[in-house]
Amino acid sequence: MAMRPKSEMSPPPSDQRDAVIEELRKGAQLADCLRQQLELIPELGRRSAALANVSNISTALVSSASMLESNREQYSCSSSDPGAAAYAAGASGSGGGTGARNGAIARTRKAKHRRGTHGEELPIREVLTETPENDGFHWRKYGEKKILNAVFPRSYYRCGYSDEHRCPAKKLVQQQNNSDPPVFMVTMINDHTCSSLFPADDQPHSSSNSATANSQVLDFTKASPSSAAGVWRLKKEEDAGMSVTVPSYTHDELASYSSLPLLSPKEWEMEMEMKSLFSHHSGGGT
DNA sequence: GAAATTTGACCATT
DNA sequence: AATGGTCAAATTTC
């Protein structure tokens, strides 16, 4: 909803932008180191909560770097530098080489012109990320399509509450390459309206705890067992004997282990409010 | 049994 | 006509 005057912002010089990207990448690497250190925490509760937080930090950093790279792609596209665009789109050439590069560029351009049923321009946001599943929303897959000149199929998700709350948010996820970890192009279409509905009215049929009532949970732990991008990383790191970026604990478990878990800022505020309310009454029920 | 995913068919757009 | 996006029945998983 909030229309940021992004288009009015002049791009930083590319040197500076590259430096920022570099710093963000370093931050992500450091977060990874930190994660390894956190593995050593003996207490399961603290460890898993800390791991989850580090994972979020890492995701935020990688996403930010990707966004900057996307911007670079836009600017360099307009100034005729397809090489940079291909780089920004994650086309590292590892995917089989059957014209994936061209596909990535063409697709990116096309996504900018996506339209709704009435021909109106839809709000589109494209992000390159290694963790397409880790955006805190509940998505439901409704299709998958092999895309021309693309090595990997594109997956189509809609908000898990698109029915209940008429939330128009959709998300297209397409793996860009086969690197380790793989990079995914995530195209977000429309904003979530469901998230603004949750604080107002609890879902009547939901179980009584607030974490499930608010749907912005990382429930990709139970996502598709075969091809959903969300599980890719889990499976892979499991194979490698590593511990997991997004641990396979449920949101509730994490929430009970620690008070610092996977809440969106909005949820976090609510939780805090709830807690202060309860501490006001502190044991004085009715 | 319910819920989520898969997958081929169908539809709209270019 | 080709391609991308969505639907919906079948299948799978919990």
Short mmCIF file of C-alpha atoms (C1' of nucleotides) in Angstrom, two decimals:
data_model
loop_
_atom_site.label_atom_id
_atom_site.label_comp_id
_atom_site.label_asym_id
_atom_site.label_seq_id
_atom_site.Cartn_x
_atom_site.Cartn_y
_atom_site.Cartn_z
CA MET A 1 0.00 0.00 0.00
CA ALA A 2 2.56 2.48 1.09
CA MET A 3 3.88 3.80 -2.15
CA ARG A 4 7.45 4.63 -1.60
CA PRO A 5 8.90 7.32 -3.79
CA LYS A 6 11.43 4.82 -4.95
CA SER A 7 11.39 5.97 -8.52
CA GLU A 8 12.36 9.44 -7.44
CA MET A 9 15.42 8.24 -5.71
CA SER A 10 18.44 8.53 -7.88
CA PRO A 11 20.52 5.40 -7.84
CA PRO A 12 23.72 5.48 -5.88
CA PRO A 13 26.87 5.31 -7.96
CA SER A 14 27.48 1.74 -8.97
CA ASP A 15 30.76 1.60 -7.05
CA GLN A 16 28.97 2.51 -3.91
CA ARG A 17 26.16 0.11 -4.61
CA ASP A 18 28.59 -2.69 -5.21
CA ALA A 19 30.27 -1.86 -1.95
CA VAL A 20 26.97 -2.03 -0.14
CA ILE A 21 26.14 -5.33 -1.77
CA GLU A 22 29.53 -6.61 -0.79
CA GLU A 23 28.99 -5.54 2.80
CA LEU A 24 25.63 -7.21 2.89
CA ARG A 25 27.12 -10.39 1.56
CA LYS A 26 29.80 -10.25 4.19
CA GLY A 27 27.12 -9.79 6.78
CA ALA A 28 25.36 -12.87 5.50
CA GLN A 29 28.58 -14.83 5.72
CA LEU A 30 29.14 -13.64 9.24
CA ALA A 31 25.63 -14.66 10.12
CA ASP A 32 26.51 -18.06 8.79
CA CYS A 33 29.58 -18.22 10.99
CA LEU A 34 27.50 -17.14 13.90
CA ARG A 35 25.07 -19.88 13.14
CA GLN A 36 27.82 -22.45 13.36
CA GLN A 37 28.82 -21.06 16.71
CA LEU A 38 25.27 -21.19 17.90
CA GLU A 39 25.25 -24.87 17.14
CA LEU A 40 27.38 -25.26 20.21
CA ILE A 41 24.73 -23.97 22.56
CA PRO A 42 23.70 -27.03 24.53
CA GLU A 43 20.20 -25.98 25.45
CA LEU A 44 17.82 -26.87 22.69
CA GLY A 45 15.42 -24.04 23.32
CA ARG A 46 17.94 -21.26 23.26
CA ARG A 47 19.80 -22.81 20.40
CA SER A 48 16.83 -23.17 18.13
CA ALA A 49 15.53 -19.71 18.87
CA ALA A 50 18.93 -18.21 18.23
CA LEU A 51 19.32 -20.18 15.03
CA ALA A 52 15.97 -18.99 13.84
CA ASN A 53 16.90 -15.41 14.49
CA VAL A 54 20.23 -15.73 12.78
CA SER A 55 18.46 -17.28 9.87
CA ASN A 56 16.17 -14.29 9.65
CA ILE A 57 19.11 -11.94 9.77
CA SER A 58 20.84 -13.84 7.04
CA THR A 59 17.74 -13.83 4.90
CA ALA A 60 17.27 -10.12 5.37
CA LEU A 61 20.84 -9.43 4.33
CA VAL A 62 20.70 -11.64 1.29
CA SER A 63 17.38 -10.16 0.25
CA SER A 64 18.71 -6.67 0.60
CA ALA A 65 21.70 -7.50 -1.52
CA SER A 66 19.45 -9.04 -4.08
CA MET A 67 17.21 -6.01 -4.17
CA LEU A 68 20.18 -3.80 -4.80
CA GLU A 69 21.30 -6.09 -7.54
CA SER A 70 17.84 -5.97 -9.05
CA ASN A 71 18.08 -2.20 -9.10
CA ARG A 72 21.41 -2.41 -10.78
CA GLU A 73 19.77 -4.62 -13.36
CA GLN A 74 17.11 -2.03 -14.05
CA TYR A 75 19.56 0.76 -14.42
CA SER A 76 21.99 -1.19 -16.47
CA CYS A 77 19.22 -2.53 -18.68
CA SER A 78 18.23 0.97 -19.59
CA SER A 79 21.79 1.76 -20.37
CA SER A 80 22.45 -1.32 -22.44
CA ASP A 81 24.43 -3.67 -20.30
CA PRO A 82 22.80 -7.06 -20.61
CA GLY A 83 25.74 -8.74 -19.00
CA ALA A 84 25.07 -7.07 -15.70
CA ALA A 85 21.41 -7.88 -16.03
CA ALA A 86 22.21 -11.52 -16.51
CA TYR A 87 24.42 -11.42 -13.46
CA ALA A 88 21.75 -9.75 -11.40
CA ALA A 89 19.23 -12.32 -12.52
CA GLY A 90 21.47 -15.01 -11.14
CA ALA A 91 22.31 -16.51 -14.51
CA SER A 92 25.60 -18.03 -13.61
CA GLY A 93 25.64 -20.29 -16.61
CA SER A 94 25.63 -23.42 -14.51
CA GLY A 95 22.15 -24.47 -15.44
CA GLY A 96 22.66 -26.32 -18.67
CA GLY A 97 23.31 -23.43 -20.98
CA THR A 98 20.31 -23.84 -23.24
CA GLY A 99 19.61 -20.16 -23.48
CA ALA A 100 18.73 -19.66 -19.86
CA ARG A 101 20.42 -16.30 -19.93
CA ASN A 102 18.16 -14.85 -22.51
CA GLY A 103 15.17 -16.31 -20.77
CA ALA A 104 16.04 -14.65 -17.52
CA ILE A 105 16.38 -11.24 -19.08
CA ALA A 106 13.22 -11.42 -21.14
CA ARG A 107 11.24 -12.72 -18.23
CA THR A 108 12.40 -9.99 -15.93
CA ARG A 109 11.33 -7.34 -18.37
CA LYS A 110 7.98 -8.90 -18.90
CA ALA A 111 7.20 -9.15 -15.20
CA LYS A 112 7.21 -5.38 -14.95
CA HIS A 113 4.12 -5.23 -17.12
CA ARG A 114 1.93 -7.76 -15.38
CA ARG A 115 -1.71 -6.76 -15.38
CA GLY A 116 -4.81 -7.69 -13.46
CA THR A 117 -8.10 -8.87 -14.88
CA HIS A 118 -9.21 -5.32 -15.53
CA GLY A 119 -6.00 -4.40 -17.22
CA GLU A 120 -4.70 -2.44 -14.29
CA GLU A 121 -1.02 -2.54 -13.45
CA LEU A 122 -0.35 -4.87 -10.56
CA PRO A 123 2.15 -4.09 -7.84
CA ILE A 124 5.13 -6.27 -8.60
CA ARG A 125 8.23 -6.81 -6.58
CA GLU A 126 11.04 -9.05 -7.66
CA VAL A 127 13.62 -10.36 -5.27
CA LEU A 128 16.48 -12.72 -5.72
CA THR A 129 16.88 -14.89 -2.70
CA GLU A 130 18.32 -18.14 -1.55
CA THR A 131 15.39 -18.72 0.76
CA PRO A 132 12.18 -18.05 -1.14
CA GLU A 133 10.21 -19.88 1.51
CA ASN A 134 11.39 -17.76 4.35
CA ASP A 135 9.24 -14.68 4.06
CA GLY A 136 6.98 -15.38 6.99
CA PHE A 137 3.77 -15.81 5.08
CA HIS A 138 1.66 -18.84 4.50
CA TRP A 139 1.59 -19.76 0.83
CA ARG A 140 -0.32 -22.38 -1.04
CA LYS A 141 0.96 -23.73 -4.28
CA TYR A 142 -1.53 -23.78 -7.12
CA GLY A 143 0.54 -24.48 -10.16
CA GLU A 144 3.83 -25.14 -11.76
CA LYS A 145 4.88 -24.40 -15.28
CA LYS A 146 7.82 -25.09 -17.45
CA ILE A 147 8.94 -21.76 -18.80
CA LEU A 148 10.43 -21.32 -22.20
CA ASN A 149 14.21 -21.17 -22.15
CA ALA A 150 14.29 -21.60 -18.43
CA VAL A 151 16.04 -24.56 -16.92
CA PHE A 152 13.79 -24.82 -13.90
CA PRO A 153 10.01 -24.67 -13.77
CA ARG A 154 8.19 -21.75 -12.24
CA SER A 155 6.01 -22.39 -9.21
CA TYR A 156 2.87 -20.41 -8.52
CA TYR A 157 1.75 -19.69 -5.00
CA ARG A 158 -1.13 -17.73 -3.63
CA CYS A 159 -1.65 -16.55 -0.11
CA GLY A 160 -2.84 -19.37 2.09
CA TYR A 161 -5.64 -17.09 3.21
CA SER A 162 -6.70 -15.99 -0.24
CA ASP A 163 -10.07 -17.61 0.31
CA GLU A 164 -10.74 -16.70 3.90
CA HIS A 165 -9.56 -13.12 3.64
CA ARG A 166 -9.69 -12.53 -0.07
CA CYS A 167 -6.00 -11.81 0.09
CA PRO A 168 -4.79 -11.16 -3.45
CA ALA A 169 -1.12 -11.76 -2.72
CA LYS A 170 0.61 -14.13 -5.07
CA LYS A 171 4.14 -15.26 -5.45
CA LEU A 172 6.03 -16.78 -8.35
CA VAL A 173 9.16 -18.70 -7.51
CA GLN A 174 11.67 -19.76 -10.07
CA GLN A 175 15.03 -21.31 -9.43
CA GLN A 176 17.71 -19.45 -11.31
CA ASN A 177 20.67 -21.75 -11.09
CA ASN A 178 22.04 -24.83 -9.53
CA SER A 179 24.64 -23.23 -7.37
CA ASP A 180 25.02 -23.99 -3.72
CA PRO A 181 22.79 -22.71 -2.39
CA PRO A 182 20.60 -22.12 -5.42
CA VAL A 183 19.22 -18.69 -6.11
CA PHE A 184 15.53 -18.17 -6.67
CA MET A 185 13.79 -15.33 -8.39
CA VAL A 186 10.73 -14.52 -6.35
CA THR A 187 8.09 -12.31 -7.91
CA MET A 188 5.60 -10.93 -5.44
CA ILE A 189 2.32 -9.85 -6.95
CA ASN A 190 -0.07 -7.74 -4.86
CA ASP A 191 0.30 -6.95 -1.21
CA HIS A 192 -1.08 -9.06 1.57
CA THR A 193 -4.37 -7.80 2.86
CA CYS A 194 -4.73 -10.73 5.20
CA SER A 195 -1.99 -9.50 7.50
CA SER A 196 -3.90 -6.33 8.22
CA LEU A 197 -6.97 -8.33 9.06
CA PHE A 198 -5.48 -10.61 11.64
CA PRO A 199 -4.95 -8.17 14.48
CA ALA A 200 -8.55 -6.97 14.24
CA ASP A 201 -10.43 -10.23 14.55
CA ASP A 202 -9.27 -13.58 15.67
CA GLN A 203 -10.12 -16.48 13.52
CA PRO A 204 -12.99 -18.22 15.23
CA HIS A 205 -11.95 -21.71 14.30
CA SER A 206 -8.31 -21.37 15.10
CA SER A 207 -6.77 -23.02 18.06
CA SER A 208 -6.47 -20.79 21.02
CA ASN A 209 -2.89 -19.70 20.86
CA SER A 210 -1.91 -16.47 19.26
CA ALA A 211 0.87 -17.88 17.17
CA THR A 212 -1.49 -19.94 15.09
CA ALA A 213 -4.19 -17.33 15.05
CA ASN A 214 -1.77 -15.01 13.36
CA SER A 215 -0.94 -16.70 10.18
CA GLN A 216 2.42 -15.24 9.35
CA VAL A 217 4.19 -18.30 10.43
CA LEU A 218 6.99 -20.21 8.91
CA ASP A 219 5.00 -23.27 8.22
CA PHE A 220 7.07 -24.25 5.23
CA THR A 221 8.44 -26.93 7.48
CA LYS A 222 5.48 -28.93 6.35
CA ALA A 223 5.63 -27.81 2.78
CA SER A 224 5.72 -30.05 -0.23
CA PRO A 225 7.85 -33.09 0.32
CA SER A 226 9.05 -33.21 -3.21
CA SER A 227 9.50 -30.05 -5.16
CA ALA A 228 8.50 -27.03 -3.13
CA ALA A 229 11.39 -24.68 -2.92
CA GLY A 230 10.94 -24.45 0.79
CA VAL A 231 12.19 -27.89 1.46
CA TRP A 232 15.07 -27.81 -0.91
CA ARG A 233 17.42 -26.33 1.57
CA LEU A 234 16.25 -28.45 4.42
CA LYS A 235 16.77 -31.65 2.54
CA LYS A 236 20.06 -30.55 1.19
CA GLU A 237 21.58 -29.54 4.47
CA GLU A 238 20.26 -32.62 6.07
CA ASP A 239 22.10 -34.63 3.49
CA ALA A 240 25.23 -32.70 4.13
CA GLY A 241 24.92 -33.40 7.82
CA MET A 242 24.66 -29.75 8.54
CA SER A 243 22.17 -28.26 10.81
CA VAL A 244 19.39 -26.36 9.32
CA THR A 245 18.82 -22.77 8.41
CA VAL A 246 15.16 -22.93 9.19
CA PRO A 247 14.94 -25.53 11.86
CA SER A 248 12.15 -27.97 11.59
CA TYR A 249 10.46 -26.89 14.72
CA THR A 250 7.00 -25.53 14.53
CA HIS A 251 6.39 -21.92 15.21
CA ASP A 252 4.66 -22.83 18.45
CA GLU A 253 7.56 -24.86 19.67
CA LEU A 254 9.93 -22.04 19.01
CA ALA A 255 7.61 -19.61 20.67
CA SER A 256 7.52 -21.72 23.75
CA TYR A 257 11.25 -22.17 23.87
CA SER A 258 11.98 -18.52 23.82
CA SER A 259 10.25 -15.23 23.74
CA LEU A 260 12.26 -14.04 20.79
CA PRO A 261 10.97 -16.05 17.93
CA LEU A 262 9.66 -15.67 14.45
CA LEU A 263 7.23 -12.87 14.75
CA SER A 264 6.76 -10.15 12.27
CA PRO A 265 7.15 -6.70 13.75
CA LYS A 266 3.40 -6.34 13.93
CA GLU A 267 3.02 -9.62 15.72
CA TRP A 268 5.90 -8.79 17.96
CA GLU A 269 4.14 -5.62 19.07
CA MET A 270 0.99 -7.53 19.73
CA GLU A 271 2.82 -10.14 21.72
CA MET A 272 4.44 -7.44 23.78
CA GLU A 273 1.10 -5.80 24.36
CA MET A 274 -0.41 -9.07 25.41
CA LYS A 275 2.41 -9.72 27.78
CA SER A 276 2.19 -6.33 29.39
CA LEU A 277 -1.53 -6.79 29.74
CA PHE A 278 -1.06 -10.06 31.48
CA SER A 279 1.64 -8.75 33.72
CA HIS A 280 -0.74 -6.00 34.75
CA HIS A 281 -3.19 -8.54 35.97
CA SER A 282 -0.38 -10.82 37.04
CA GLY A 283 -2.23 -13.69 38.57
CA GLY A 284 -5.31 -11.74 39.36
CA GLY A 285 -7.61 -13.52 36.93
CA THR A 286 -11.12 -12.00 37.24
"C1'" DG B 1 -10.23 -37.98 6.45
"C1'" DA B 2 -8.45 -33.45 5.74
"C1'" DA B 3 -5.31 -30.65 3.75
"C1'" DA B 4 -1.75 -29.71 0.56
"C1'" DT B 5 0.62 -30.73 -3.75
"C1'" DT B 6 1.02 -32.38 -8.44
"C1'" DT B 7 -0.02 -32.20 -13.07
"C1'" DG B 8 -2.43 -31.99 -17.38
"C1'" DA B 9 -6.02 -29.26 -19.47
"C1'" DC B 10 -7.97 -25.08 -20.40
"C1'" DC B 11 -8.08 -20.03 -21.01
"C1'" DA B 12 -6.18 -15.36 -21.90
"C1'" DT B 13 -2.86 -12.61 -23.78
"C1'" DT B 14 0.62 -11.32 -26.97
"C1'" DA C 1 0.18 -20.05 -32.71
"C1'" DA C 2 2.95 -19.82 -28.77
"C1'" DT C 3 3.43 -18.88 -24.15
"C1'" DG C 4 2.23 -17.95 -19.43
"C1'" DG C 5 -1.24 -18.27 -15.74
"C1'" DT C 6 -4.99 -20.72 -13.45
"C1'" DC C 7 -8.14 -24.46 -12.53
"C1'" DA C 8 -9.39 -28.71 -10.78
"C1'" DA C 9 -9.17 -33.75 -10.49
"C1'" DA C 10 -5.98 -37.05 -8.88
"C1'" DT C 11 -2.54 -38.09 -5.78
"C1'" DT C 12 0.17 -37.80 -1.68
"C1'" DT C 13 1.14 -36.78 3.05
"C1'" DC C 14 0.08 -36.21 7.75
#
